Amino acid sequence: EVQLVESGGGSVQPGGSLRLSCAASGFIFNDPYMNWVRQAPGKGLEWIGLIRDKGGRYTTEYAASVRGRFTISRDDSKNLLFLQMDSLKIEDTAVYYCTTDSRGSPDYWGQGTLVTVSS
Amino acid sequence: DIQMTQSPSSLSASVGDRVTITCRASQDIRNVLSWYQQKPGKAPKRLIYAASTLQSGIPSRFSGSGSGTEFTLTISSLQPEDFAAYYCLQHNTYPRTFGQGTKVEIK
């Protein structure tokens, strides 16, 4: 059974940093691309980025809203996906989901972790 | 960036109704579109990929159609468990972009 478990969420002040992790199990982690998607309270879904696999040289793509502030990485040896978030803004407050990628789009999703940016 | 305009933003329907949700892309995305269902407090679930291919395990009352810039998600006979929010996602071009969502409520 595919499982994705996000962790690392919490409260942080504007301008601060946070690192989210996503622990994967139940599939060959180094196979698929992986995404991060977020959802602000009461709002819709926002795709924020993706990391390709080893064959794709672990290259990344980002939404404009986070490019230059967020960094996605992965450790295939530990089945872990990361989201390093720097220079956080109030509008980054959201539930953050990690997802697998199959058939070209997010497939399995974690349960999400809440990040609150507030002074 | 490609803008995805979803309509309606909300609708009220009864059990057994046929429901159609539309997504329009600001430019041609071929058939590279997926549909998701999200229930309150839960992670989204993929229903459809490649515009019209039903995800394994999803009931056949869900169907998708369209290509280019206009797409539809149809629920042929709405069931109590289908009351939820629905989102389209284009993944033809980076950045990937979601529609703003459609909330399906009980009439």
JSON list of C-alpha atoms in Angstrom, two decimals:
[
{"chain": "A", "resi": 1, "resn": "GLU", "atom": "CA", "xyz": [0.00, 0.00, 0.00]},
{"chain": "A", "resi": 2, "resn": "VAL", "atom": "CA", "xyz": [1.33, 3.41, -0.98]},
{"chain": "A", "resi": 3, "resn": "GLN", "atom": "CA", "xyz": [1.79, 5.71, 1.99]},
{"chain": "A", "resi": 4, "resn": "LEU", "atom": "CA", "xyz": [2.98, 9.30, 2.06]},
{"chain": "A", "resi": 5, "resn": "VAL", "atom": "CA", "xyz": [3.40, 10.98, 5.44]},
{"chain": "A", "resi": 6, "resn": "GLU", "atom": "CA", "xyz": [4.26, 14.66, 5.63]},
{"chain": "A", "resi": 7, "resn": "SER", "atom": "CA", "xyz": [5.87, 16.21, 8.69]},
{"chain": "A", "resi": 8, "resn": "GLY", "atom": "CA", "xyz": [7.60, 19.40, 9.75]},
{"chain": "A", "resi": 9, "resn": "GLY", "atom": "CA", "xyz": [4.69, 21.79, 9.66]},
{"chain": "A", "resi": 10, "resn": "GLY", "atom": "CA", "xyz": [4.08, 24.35, 12.37]},
{"chain": "A", "resi": 11, "resn": "SER", "atom": "CA", "xyz": [4.02, 28.04, 13.12]},
{"chain": "A", "resi": 12, "resn": "VAL", "atom": "CA", "xyz": [6.69, 30.43, 11.91]},
{"chain": "A", "resi": 13, "resn": "GLN", "atom": "CA", "xyz": [7.07, 34.20, 11.69]},
{"chain": "A", "resi": 14, "resn": "PRO", "atom": "CA", "xyz": [7.16, 36.04, 8.37]},
{"chain": "A", "resi": 15, "resn": "GLY", "atom": "CA", "xyz": [10.65, 35.90, 6.89]},
{"chain": "A", "resi": 16, "resn": "GLY", "atom": "CA", "xyz": [11.38, 32.62, 8.64]},
{"chain": "A", "resi": 17, "resn": "SER", "atom": "CA", "xyz": [12.18, 29.18, 7.29]},
{"chain": "A", "resi": 18, "resn": "LEU", "atom": "CA", "xyz": [10.71, 25.72, 7.60]},
{"chain": "A", "resi": 19, "resn": "ARG", "atom": "CA", "xyz": [11.61, 22.34, 6.14]},
{"chain": "A", "resi": 20, "resn": "LEU", "atom": "CA", "xyz": [8.89, 19.84, 5.36]},
{"chain": "A", "resi": 21, "resn": "SER", "atom": "CA", "xyz": [9.54, 16.14, 4.90]},
{"chain": "A", "resi": 22, "resn": "CYS", "atom": "CA", "xyz": [7.49, 13.46, 3.20]},
{"chain": "A", "resi": 23, "resn": "ALA", "atom": "CA", "xyz": [8.19, 9.84, 4.07]},
{"chain": "A", "resi": 24, "resn": "ALA", "atom": "CA", "xyz": [7.20, 7.41, 1.35]},
{"chain": "A", "resi": 25, "resn": "SER", "atom": "CA", "xyz": [6.53, 3.70, 1.49]},
{"chain": "A", "resi": 26, "resn": "GLY", "atom": "CA", "xyz": [4.77, 0.98, -0.47]},
{"chain": "A", "resi": 27, "resn": "PHE", "atom": "CA", "xyz": [6.31, 1.76, -3.86]},
{"chain": "A", "resi": 28, "resn": "ILE", "atom": "CA", "xyz": [9.68, 2.16, -5.54]},
{"chain": "A", "resi": 29, "resn": "PHE", "atom": "CA", "xyz": [10.41, 5.71, -4.44]},
{"chain": "A", "resi": 30, "resn": "ASN", "atom": "CA", "xyz": [13.14, 6.45, -6.98]},
{"chain": "A", "resi": 31, "resn": "ASP", "atom": "CA", "xyz": [10.74, 5.79, -9.86]},
{"chain": "A", "resi": 32, "resn": "PRO", "atom": "CA", "xyz": [8.25, 8.58, -9.96]},
{"chain": "A", "resi": 33, "resn": "TYR", "atom": "CA", "xyz": [8.45, 12.31, -10.09]},
{"chain": "A", "resi": 34, "resn": "MET", "atom": "CA", "xyz": [7.13, 13.87, -6.89]},
{"chain": "A", "resi": 35, "resn": "ASN", "atom": "CA", "xyz": [5.04, 17.00, -6.32]},
{"chain": "A", "resi": 36, "resn": "TRP", "atom": "CA", "xyz": [4.19, 19.45, -3.58]},
{"chain": "A", "resi": 37, "resn": "VAL", "atom": "CA", "xyz": [0.70, 20.96, -3.63]},
{"chain": "A", "resi": 38, "resn": "ARG", "atom": "CA", "xyz": [-0.74, 23.36, -1.07]},
{"chain": "A", "resi": 39, "resn": "GLN", "atom": "CA", "xyz": [-4.16, 24.59, -0.01]},
{"chain": "A", "resi": 40, "resn": "ALA", "atom": "CA", "xyz": [-4.69, 27.81, 1.93]},
{"chain": "A", "resi": 41, "resn": "PRO", "atom": "CA", "xyz": [-7.49, 27.69, 4.53]},
{"chain": "A", "resi": 42, "resn": "GLY", "atom": "CA", "xyz": [-10.87, 27.64, 2.77]},
{"chain": "A", "resi": 43, "resn": "LYS", "atom": "CA", "xyz": [-9.24, 28.02, -0.66]},
{"chain": "A", "resi": 44, "resn": "GLY", "atom": "CA", "xyz": [-8.49, 25.88, -3.67]},
{"chain": "A", "resi": 45, "resn": "LEU", "atom": "CA", "xyz": [-5.49, 23.76, -4.59]},
{"chain": "A", "resi": 46, "resn": "GLU", "atom": "CA", "xyz": [-2.21, 25.30, -5.74]},
{"chain": "A", "resi": 47, "resn": "TRP", "atom": "CA", "xyz": [0.55, 23.26, -7.38]},
{"chain": "A", "resi": 48, "resn": "ILE", "atom": "CA", "xyz": [3.86, 24.59, -6.10]},
{"chain": "A", "resi": 49, "resn": "GLY", "atom": "CA", "xyz": [6.52, 22.32, -7.53]},
{"chain": "A", "resi": 50, "resn": "LEU", "atom": "CA", "xyz": [7.88, 19.02, -8.76]},
{"chain": "A", "resi": 51, "resn": "ILE", "atom": "CA", "xyz": [11.15, 17.11, -8.71]},
{"chain": "A", "resi": 52, "resn": "ARG", "atom": "CA", "xyz": [12.05, 14.61, -11.39]},
{"chain": "A", "resi": 53, "resn": "ASP", "atom": "CA", "xyz": [13.73, 11.26, -10.79]},
{"chain": "A", "resi": 54, "resn": "LYS", "atom": "CA", "xyz": [17.37, 10.27, -11.23]},
{"chain": "A", "resi": 55, "resn": "GLY", "atom": "CA", "xyz": [16.84, 9.81, -14.96]},
{"chain": "A", "resi": 56, "resn": "GLY", "atom": "CA", "xyz": [15.58, 13.38, -15.09]},
{"chain": "A", "resi": 57, "resn": "ARG", "atom": "CA", "xyz": [18.67, 14.42, -13.13]},
{"chain": "A", "resi": 58, "resn": "TYR", "atom": "CA", "xyz": [16.53, 15.47, -10.17]},
{"chain": "A", "resi": 59, "resn": "THR", "atom": "CA", "xyz": [15.64, 18.68, -11.94]},
{"chain": "A", "resi": 60, "resn": "THR", "atom": "CA", "xyz": [12.83, 20.78, -10.52]},
{"chain": "A", "resi": 61, "resn": "GLU", "atom": "CA", "xyz": [9.94, 22.99, -11.60]},
{"chain": "A", "resi": 62, "resn": "TYR", "atom": "CA", "xyz": [8.22, 25.63, -9.46]},
{"chain": "A", "resi": 63, "resn": "ALA", "atom": "CA", "xyz": [5.22, 27.90, -9.45]},
{"chain": "A", "resi": 64, "resn": "ALA", "atom": "CA", "xyz": [6.06, 31.58, -9.79]},
{"chain": "A", "resi": 65, "resn": "SER", "atom": "CA", "xyz": [4.68, 32.28, -6.31]},
{"chain": "A", "resi": 66, "resn": "VAL", "atom": "CA", "xyz": [7.44, 30.22, -4.64]},
{"chain": "A", "resi": 67, "resn": "ARG", "atom": "CA", "xyz": [10.28, 30.23, -7.16]},
{"chain": "A", "resi": 68, "resn": "GLY", "atom": "CA", "xyz": [13.49, 31.45, -5.55]},
{"chain": "A", "resi": 69, "resn": "ARG", "atom": "CA", "xyz": [12.15, 30.92, -2.01]},
{"chain": "A", "resi": 70, "resn": "PHE", "atom": "CA", "xyz": [11.24, 27.21, -1.96]},
{"chain": "A", "resi": 71, "resn": "THR", "atom": "CA", "xyz": [13.50, 24.30, -2.84]},
{"chain": "A", "resi": 72, "resn": "ILE", "atom": "CA", "xyz": [12.42, 20.72, -3.47]},
{"chain": "A", "resi": 73, "resn": "SER", "atom": "CA", "xyz": [14.85, 17.86, -2.96]},
{"chain": "A", "resi": 74, "resn": "ARG", "atom": "CA", "xyz": [14.73, 14.12, -2.44]},
{"chain": "A", "resi": 75, "resn": "ASP", "atom": "CA", "xyz": [16.79, 11.38, -0.84]},
{"chain": "A", "resi": 76, "resn": "ASP", "atom": "CA", "xyz": [16.01, 8.19, -2.72]},
{"chain": "A", "resi": 77, "resn": "SER", "atom": "CA", "xyz": [18.17, 6.13, -0.35]},
{"chain": "A", "resi": 78, "resn": "LYS", "atom": "CA", "xyz": [15.83, 7.05, 2.53]},
{"chain": "A", "resi": 79, "resn": "ASN", "atom": "CA", "xyz": [12.55, 7.35, 0.58]},
{"chain": "A", "resi": 80, "resn": "LEU", "atom": "CA", "xyz": [12.24, 10.98, 1.59]},
{"chain": "A", "resi": 81, "resn": "LEU", "atom": "CA", "xyz": [10.99, 14.09, -0.20]},
{"chain": "A", "resi": 82, "resn": "PHE", "atom": "CA", "xyz": [11.73, 17.56, 1.15]},
{"chain": "A", "resi": 83, "resn": "LEU", "atom": "CA", "xyz": [10.43, 21.09, 0.78]},
{"chain": "A", "resi": 84, "resn": "GLN", "atom": "CA", "xyz": [12.74, 23.80, 2.09]},
{"chain": "A", "resi": 85, "resn": "MET", "atom": "CA", "xyz": [10.76, 27.00, 2.55]},
{"chain": "A", "resi": 86, "resn": "ASP", "atom": "CA", "xyz": [12.64, 30.27, 3.08]},
{"chain": "A", "resi": 87, "resn": "SER", "atom": "CA", "xyz": [11.55, 33.90, 3.30]},
{"chain": "A", "resi": 88, "resn": "LEU", "atom": "CA", "xyz": [8.09, 32.76, 4.29]},
{"chain": "A", "resi": 89, "resn": "LYS", "atom": "CA", "xyz": [5.16, 35.10, 3.81]},
{"chain": "A", "resi": 90, "resn": "ILE", "atom": "CA", "xyz": [1.76, 35.22, 5.47]},
{"chain": "A", "resi": 91, "resn": "GLU", "atom": "CA", "xyz": [0.21, 34.04, 2.20]},
{"chain": "A", "resi": 92, "resn": "ASP", "atom": "CA", "xyz": [2.23, 30.81, 2.42]},
{"chain": "A", "resi": 93, "resn": "THR", "atom": "CA", "xyz": [-0.09, 29.68, 5.21]},
{"chain": "A", "resi": 94, "resn": "ALA", "atom": "CA", "xyz": [-1.61, 26.44, 3.96]},
{"chain": "A", "resi": 95, "resn": "VAL", "atom": "CA", "xyz": [-1.84, 22.70, 4.24]},
{"chain": "A", "resi": 96, "resn": "TYR", "atom": "CA", "xyz": [1.04, 21.23, 2.25]},
{"chain": "A", "resi": 97, "resn": "TYR", "atom": "CA", "xyz": [0.61, 17.89, 0.50]},
{"chain": "A", "resi": 98, "resn": "CYS", "atom": "CA", "xyz": [3.24, 15.70, -1.12]},
{"chain": "A", "resi": 99, "resn": "THR", "atom": "CA", "xyz": [2.11, 13.54, -4.01]},
{"chain": "A", "resi": 100, "resn": "THR", "atom": "CA", "xyz": [3.45, 10.90, -6.34]},
{"chain": "A", "resi": 101, "resn": "ASP", "atom": "CA", "xyz": [3.22, 11.52, -10.07]},
{"chain": "A", "resi": 102, "resn": "SER", "atom": "CA", "xyz": [1.92, 8.98, -12.53]},
{"chain": "A", "resi": 103, "resn": "ARG", "atom": "CA", "xyz": [0.36, 9.27, -15.97]},
{"chain": "A", "resi": 104, "resn": "GLY", "atom": "CA", "xyz": [1.72, 12.81, -15.82]},
{"chain": "A", "resi": 105, "resn": "SER", "atom": "CA", "xyz": [-0.21, 14.13, -12.84]},
{"chain": "A", "resi": 106, "resn": "PRO", "atom": "CA", "xyz": [-0.44, 13.82, -9.05]},
{"chain": "A", "resi": 107, "resn": "ASP", "atom": "CA", "xyz": [-1.71, 10.41, -8.07]},
{"chain": "A", "resi": 108, "resn": "TYR", "atom": "CA", "xyz": [-1.24, 9.33, -4.45]},
{"chain": "A", "resi": 109, "resn": "TRP", "atom": "CA", "xyz": [-1.43, 12.10, -1.82]},
{"chain": "A", "resi": 110, "resn": "GLY", "atom": "CA", "xyz": [-0.30, 12.36, 1.78]},
{"chain": "A", "resi": 111, "resn": "GLN", "atom": "CA", "xyz": [-2.61, 13.61, 4.53]},
{"chain": "A", "resi": 112, "resn": "GLY", "atom": "CA", "xyz": [-0.98, 17.04, 4.53]},
{"chain": "A", "resi": 113, "resn": "THR", "atom": "CA", "xyz": [0.85, 19.15, 7.10]},
{"chain": "A", "resi": 114, "resn": "LEU", "atom": "CA", "xyz": [-0.24, 22.64, 8.19]},
{"chain": "A", "resi": 115, "resn": "VAL", "atom": "CA", "xyz": [2.12, 25.57, 7.92]},
{"chain": "A", "resi": 116, "resn": "THR", "atom": "CA", "xyz": [1.06, 28.81, 9.61]},
{"chain": "A", "resi": 117, "resn": "VAL", "atom": "CA", "xyz": [2.98, 32.00, 8.94]},
{"chain": "A", "resi": 118, "resn": "SER", "atom": "CA", "xyz": [2.02, 34.68, 11.42]},
{"chain": "A", "resi": 119, "resn": "SER", "atom": "CA", "xyz": [3.57, 37.41, 13.51]},
{"chain": "B", "resi": 1, "resn": "ASP", "atom": "CA", "xyz": [1.06, 30.61, -17.15]},
{"chain": "B", "resi": 2, "resn": "ILE", "atom": "CA", "xyz": [-1.99, 28.73, -18.38]},
{"chain": "B", "resi": 3, "resn": "GLN", "atom": "CA", "xyz": [-5.17, 29.85, -16.64]},
{"chain": "B", "resi": 4, "resn": "MET", "atom": "CA", "xyz": [-7.82, 27.23, -15.91]},
{"chain": "B", "resi": 5, "resn": "THR", "atom": "CA", "xyz": [-11.32, 28.65, -15.58]},
{"chain": "B", "resi": 6, "resn": "GLN", "atom": "CA", "xyz": [-13.71, 26.25, -13.92]},
{"chain": "B", "resi": 7, "resn": "SER", "atom": "CA", "xyz": [-17.49, 26.67, -13.87]},
{"chain": "B", "resi": 8, "resn": "PRO", "atom": "CA", "xyz": [-19.69, 26.81, -12.00]},
{"chain": "B", "resi": 9, "resn": "SER", "atom": "CA", "xyz": [-17.91, 27.65, -8.76]},
{"chain": "B", "resi": 10, "resn": "SER", "atom": "CA", "xyz": [-20.69, 25.90, -6.88]},
{"chain": "B", "resi": 11, "resn": "LEU", "atom": "CA", "xyz": [-23.89, 24.04, -7.62]},
{"chain": "B", "resi": 12, "resn": "SER", "atom": "CA", "xyz": [-26.77, 22.46, -5.74]},
{"chain": "B", "resi": 13, "resn": "ALA", "atom": "CA", "xyz": [-28.07, 19.13, -6.96]},
{"chain": "B", "resi": 14, "resn": "SER", "atom": "CA", "xyz": [-30.14, 16.19, -5.81]},
{"chain": "B", "resi": 15, "resn": "VAL", "atom": "CA", "xyz": [-29.25, 12.53, -5.56]},
{"chain": "B", "resi": 16, "resn": "GLY", "atom": "CA", "xyz": [-29.76, 10.99, -8.99]},
{"chain": "B", "resi": 17, "resn": "ASP", "atom": "CA", "xyz": [-29.13, 14.23, -10.91]},
{"chain": "B", "resi": 18, "resn": "ARG", "atom": "CA", "xyz": [-26.74, 14.45, -13.82]},
{"chain": "B", "resi": 19, "resn": "VAL", "atom": "CA", "xyz": [-24.01, 17.00, -13.06]},
{"chain": "B", "resi": 20, "resn": "THR", "atom": "CA", "xyz": [-21.58, 18.62, -15.47]},
{"chain": "B", "resi": 21, "resn": "ILE", "atom": "CA", "xyz": [-18.56, 20.73, -14.54]},
{"chain": "B", "resi": 22, "resn": "THR", "atom": "CA", "xyz": [-16.56, 22.62, -17.15]},
{"chain": "B", "resi": 23, "resn": "CYS", "atom": "CA", "xyz": [-12.93, 23.66, -17.28]},
{"chain": "B", "resi": 24, "resn": "ARG", "atom": "CA", "xyz": [-11.56, 26.03, -19.90]},
{"chain": "B", "resi": 25, "resn": "ALA", "atom": "CA", "xyz": [-7.86, 26.49, -20.54]},
{"chain": "B", "resi": 26, "resn": "SER", "atom": "CA", "xyz": [-6.38, 29.80, -21.67]},
{"chain": "B", "resi": 27, "resn": "GLN", "atom": "CA", "xyz": [-4.44, 27.95, -24.37]},
{"chain": "B", "resi": 28, "resn": "ASP", "atom": "CA", "xyz": [-4.37, 24.56, -26.04]},
{"chain": "B", "resi": 29, "resn": "ILE", "atom": "CA", "xyz": [-3.39, 21.81, -23.58]},
{"chain": "B", "resi": 30, "resn": "ARG", "atom": "CA", "xyz": [-4.24, 18.88, -25.88]},
{"chain": "B", "resi": 31, "resn": "ASN", "atom": "CA", "xyz": [-5.78, 16.27, -23.54]},
{"chain": "B", "resi": 32, "resn": "VAL", "atom": "CA", "xyz": [-3.31, 16.76, -20.70]},
{"chain": "B", "resi": 33, "resn": "LEU", "atom": "CA", "xyz": [-5.83, 17.33, -17.93]},
{"chain": "B", "resi": 34, "resn": "SER", "atom": "CA", "xyz": [-6.86, 15.53, -14.77]},
{"chain": "B", "resi": 35, "resn": "TRP", "atom": "CA", "xyz": [-9.86, 15.83, -12.47]},
{"chain": "B", "resi": 36, "resn": "TYR", "atom": "CA", "xyz": [-9.80, 15.52, -8.67]},
{"chain": "B", "resi": 37, "resn": "GLN", "atom": "CA", "xyz": [-12.40, 15.13, -5.95]},
{"chain": "B", "resi": 38, "resn": "GLN", "atom": "CA", "xyz": [-11.80, 16.50, -2.46]},
{"chain": "B", "resi": 39, "resn": "LYS", "atom": "CA", "xyz": [-13.98, 15.93, 0.59]},
{"chain": "B", "resi": 40, "resn": "PRO", "atom": "CA", "xyz": [-13.73, 18.23, 3.63]},
{"chain": "B", "resi": 41, "resn": "GLY", "atom": "CA", "xyz": [-10.61, 17.60, 5.69]},
{"chain": "B", "resi": 42, "resn": "LYS", "atom": "CA", "xyz": [-9.28, 15.01, 3.25]},
{"chain": "B", "resi": 43, "resn": "ALA", "atom": "CA", "xyz": [-6.61, 14.92, 0.58]},
{"chain": "B", "resi": 44, "resn": "PRO", "atom": "CA", "xyz": [-7.76, 15.12, -3.05]},
{"chain": "B", "resi": 45, "resn": "LYS", "atom": "CA", "xyz": [-8.33, 11.95, -5.02]},
{"chain": "B", "resi": 46, "resn": "ARG", "atom": "CA", "xyz": [-7.72, 11.64, -8.76]},
{"chain": "B", "resi": 47, "resn": "LEU", "atom": "CA", "xyz": [-10.80, 10.65, -10.74]},
{"chain": "B", "resi": 48, "resn": "ILE", "atom": "CA", "xyz": [-9.75, 11.12, -14.35]},
{"chain": "B", "resi": 49, "resn": "TYR", "atom": "CA", "xyz": [-6.45, 11.57, -16.21]},
{"chain": "B", "resi": 50, "resn": "ALA", "atom": "CA", "xyz": [-5.65, 12.24, -19.86]},
{"chain": "B", "resi": 51, "resn": "ALA", "atom": "CA", "xyz": [-8.98, 14.11, -19.95]},
{"chain": "B", "resi": 52, "resn": "SER", "atom": "CA", "xyz": [-11.12, 10.99, -20.26]},
{"chain": "B", "resi": 53, "resn": "THR", "atom": "CA", "xyz": [-9.37, 7.97, -18.70]},
{"chain": "B", "resi": 54, "resn": "LEU", "atom": "CA", "xyz": [-11.04, 6.76, -15.52]},
{"chain": "B", "resi": 55, "resn": "GLN", "atom": "CA", "xyz": [-8.70, 6.15, -12.62]},
{"chain": "B", "resi": 56, "resn": "SER", "atom": "CA", "xyz": [-8.72, 2.57, -11.37]},
{"chain": "B", "resi": 57, "resn": "GLY", "atom": "CA", "xyz": [-11.34, 2.06, -8.66]},
{"chain": "B", "resi": 58, "resn": "ILE", "atom": "CA", "xyz": [-13.42, 5.11, -9.57]},
{"chain": "B", "resi": 59, "resn": "PRO", "atom": "CA", "xyz": [-17.11, 4.41, -10.30]},
{"chain": "B", "resi": 60, "resn": "SER", "atom": "CA", "xyz": [-18.18, 4.50, -13.92]},
{"chain": "B", "resi": 61, "resn": "ARG", "atom": "CA", "xyz": [-20.75, 7.24, -13.23]},
{"chain": "B", "resi": 62, "resn": "PHE", "atom": "CA", "xyz": [-17.77, 9.62, -13.48]},
{"chain": "B", "resi": 63, "resn": "SER", "atom": "CA", "xyz": [-16.62, 10.50, -16.97]},
{"chain": "B", "resi": 64, "resn": "GLY", "atom": "CA", "xyz": [-14.44, 13.13, -18.59]},
{"chain": "B", "resi": 65, "resn": "SER", "atom": "CA", "xyz": [-14.30, 14.55, -22.07]},
{"chain": "B", "resi": 66, "resn": "GLY", "atom": "CA", "xyz": [-12.72, 17.30, -24.10]},
{"chain": "B", "resi": 67, "resn": "SER", "atom": "CA", "xyz": [-9.46, 18.36, -25.66]},
{"chain": "B", "resi": 68, "resn": "GLY", "atom": "CA", "xyz": [-7.72, 21.54, -26.60]},
{"chain": "B", "resi": 69, "resn": "THR", "atom": "CA", "xyz": [-9.21, 24.22, -24.38]},
{"chain": "B", "resi": 70, "resn": "GLU", "atom": "CA", "xyz": [-12.57, 22.90, -23.19]},
{"chain": "B", "resi": 71, "resn": "PHE", "atom": "CA", "xyz": [-13.14, 19.98, -20.86]},
{"chain": "B", "resi": 72, "resn": "THR", "atom": "CA", "xyz": [-16.01, 18.53, -18.90]},
{"chain": "B", "resi": 73, "resn": "LEU", "atom": "CA", "xyz": [-16.43, 16.24, -15.92]},
{"chain": "B", "resi": 74, "resn": "THR", "atom": "CA", "xyz": [-19.81, 14.53, -15.80]},
{"chain": "B", "resi": 75, "resn": "ILE", "atom": "CA", "xyz": [-21.40, 12.61, -12.95]},
{"chain": "B", "resi": 76, "resn": "SER", "atom": "CA", "xyz": [-24.20, 10.63, -14.59]},
{"chain": "B", "resi": 77, "resn": "SER", "atom": "CA", "xyz": [-26.26, 9.98, -11.45]},
{"chain": "B", "resi": 78, "resn": "LEU", "atom": "CA", "xyz": [-25.16, 11.88, -8.35]},
{"chain": "B", "resi": 79, "resn": "GLN", "atom": "CA", "xyz": [-24.73, 9.74, -5.24]},
{"chain": "B", "resi": 80, "resn": "PRO", "atom": "CA", "xyz": [-24.62, 10.92, -1.58]},
{"chain": "B", "resi": 81, "resn": "GLU", "atom": "CA", "xyz": [-20.88, 10.28, -1.42]},
{"chain": "B", "resi": 82, "resn": "ASP", "atom": "CA", "xyz": [-20.26, 12.56, -4.43]},
{"chain": "B", "resi": 83, "resn": "PHE", "atom": "CA", "xyz": [-20.99, 15.77, -2.56]},
{"chain": "B", "resi": 84, "resn": "ALA", "atom": "CA", "xyz": [-17.53, 17.31, -2.52]},
{"chain": "B", "resi": 85, "resn": "ALA", "atom": "CA", "xyz": [-15.28, 19.83, -4.26]},
{"chain": "B", "resi": 86, "resn": "TYR", "atom": "CA", "xyz": [-13.93, 19.06, -7.73]},
{"chain": "B", "resi": 87, "resn": "TYR", "atom": "CA", "xyz": [-10.81, 20.48, -9.38]},
{"chain": "B", "resi": 88, "resn": "CYS", "atom": "CA", "xyz": [-9.29, 20.26, -12.82]},
{"chain": "B", "resi": 89, "resn": "LEU", "atom": "CA", "xyz": [-5.52, 20.35, -13.29]},
{"chain": "B", "resi": 90, "resn": "GLN", "atom": "CA", "xyz": [-3.60, 21.04, -16.49]},
{"chain": "B", "resi": 91, "resn": "HIS", "atom": "CA", "xyz": [-0.21, 19.34, -16.62]},
{"chain": "B", "resi": 92, "resn": "ASN", "atom": "CA", "xyz": [0.66, 20.02, -20.24]},
{"chain": "B", "resi": 93, "resn": "THR", "atom": "CA", "xyz": [2.89, 22.97, -19.40]},
{"chain": "B", "resi": 94, "resn": "TYR", "atom": "CA", "xyz": [4.81, 24.13, -16.35]},
{"chain": "B", "resi": 95, "resn": "PRO", "atom": "CA", "xyz": [3.77, 25.54, -14.03]},
{"chain": "B", "resi": 96, "resn": "ARG", "atom": "CA", "xyz": [0.91, 23.11, -13.60]},
{"chain": "B", "resi": 97, "resn": "THR", "atom": "CA", "xyz": [-2.28, 24.95, -12.75]},
{"chain": "B", "resi": 98, "resn": "PHE", "atom": "CA", "xyz": [-5.54, 23.99, -11.07]},
{"chain": "B", "resi": 99, "resn": "GLY", "atom": "CA", "xyz": [-8.97, 25.37, -11.73]},
{"chain": "B", "resi": 100, "resn": "GLN", "atom": "CA", "xyz": [-10.47, 27.29, -8.83]},
{"chain": "B", "resi": 101, "resn": "GLY", "atom": "CA", "xyz": [-12.78, 24.41, -7.92]},
{"chain": "B", "resi": 102, "resn": "THR", "atom": "CA", "xyz": [-16.47, 23.52, -7.98]},
{"chain": "B", "resi": 103, "resn": "LYS", "atom": "CA", "xyz": [-18.34, 22.74, -4.79]},
{"chain": "B", "resi": 104, "resn": "VAL", "atom": "CA", "xyz": [-21.19, 20.28, -5.29]},
{"chain": "B", "resi": 105, "resn": "GLU", "atom": "CA", "xyz": [-23.77, 20.66, -2.53]},
{"chain": "B", "resi": 106, "resn": "ILE", "atom": "CA", "xyz": [-26.98, 18.90, -1.62]},
{"chain": "B", "resi": 107, "resn": "LYS", "atom": "CA", "xyz": [-30.17, 20.60, -2.82]}
]
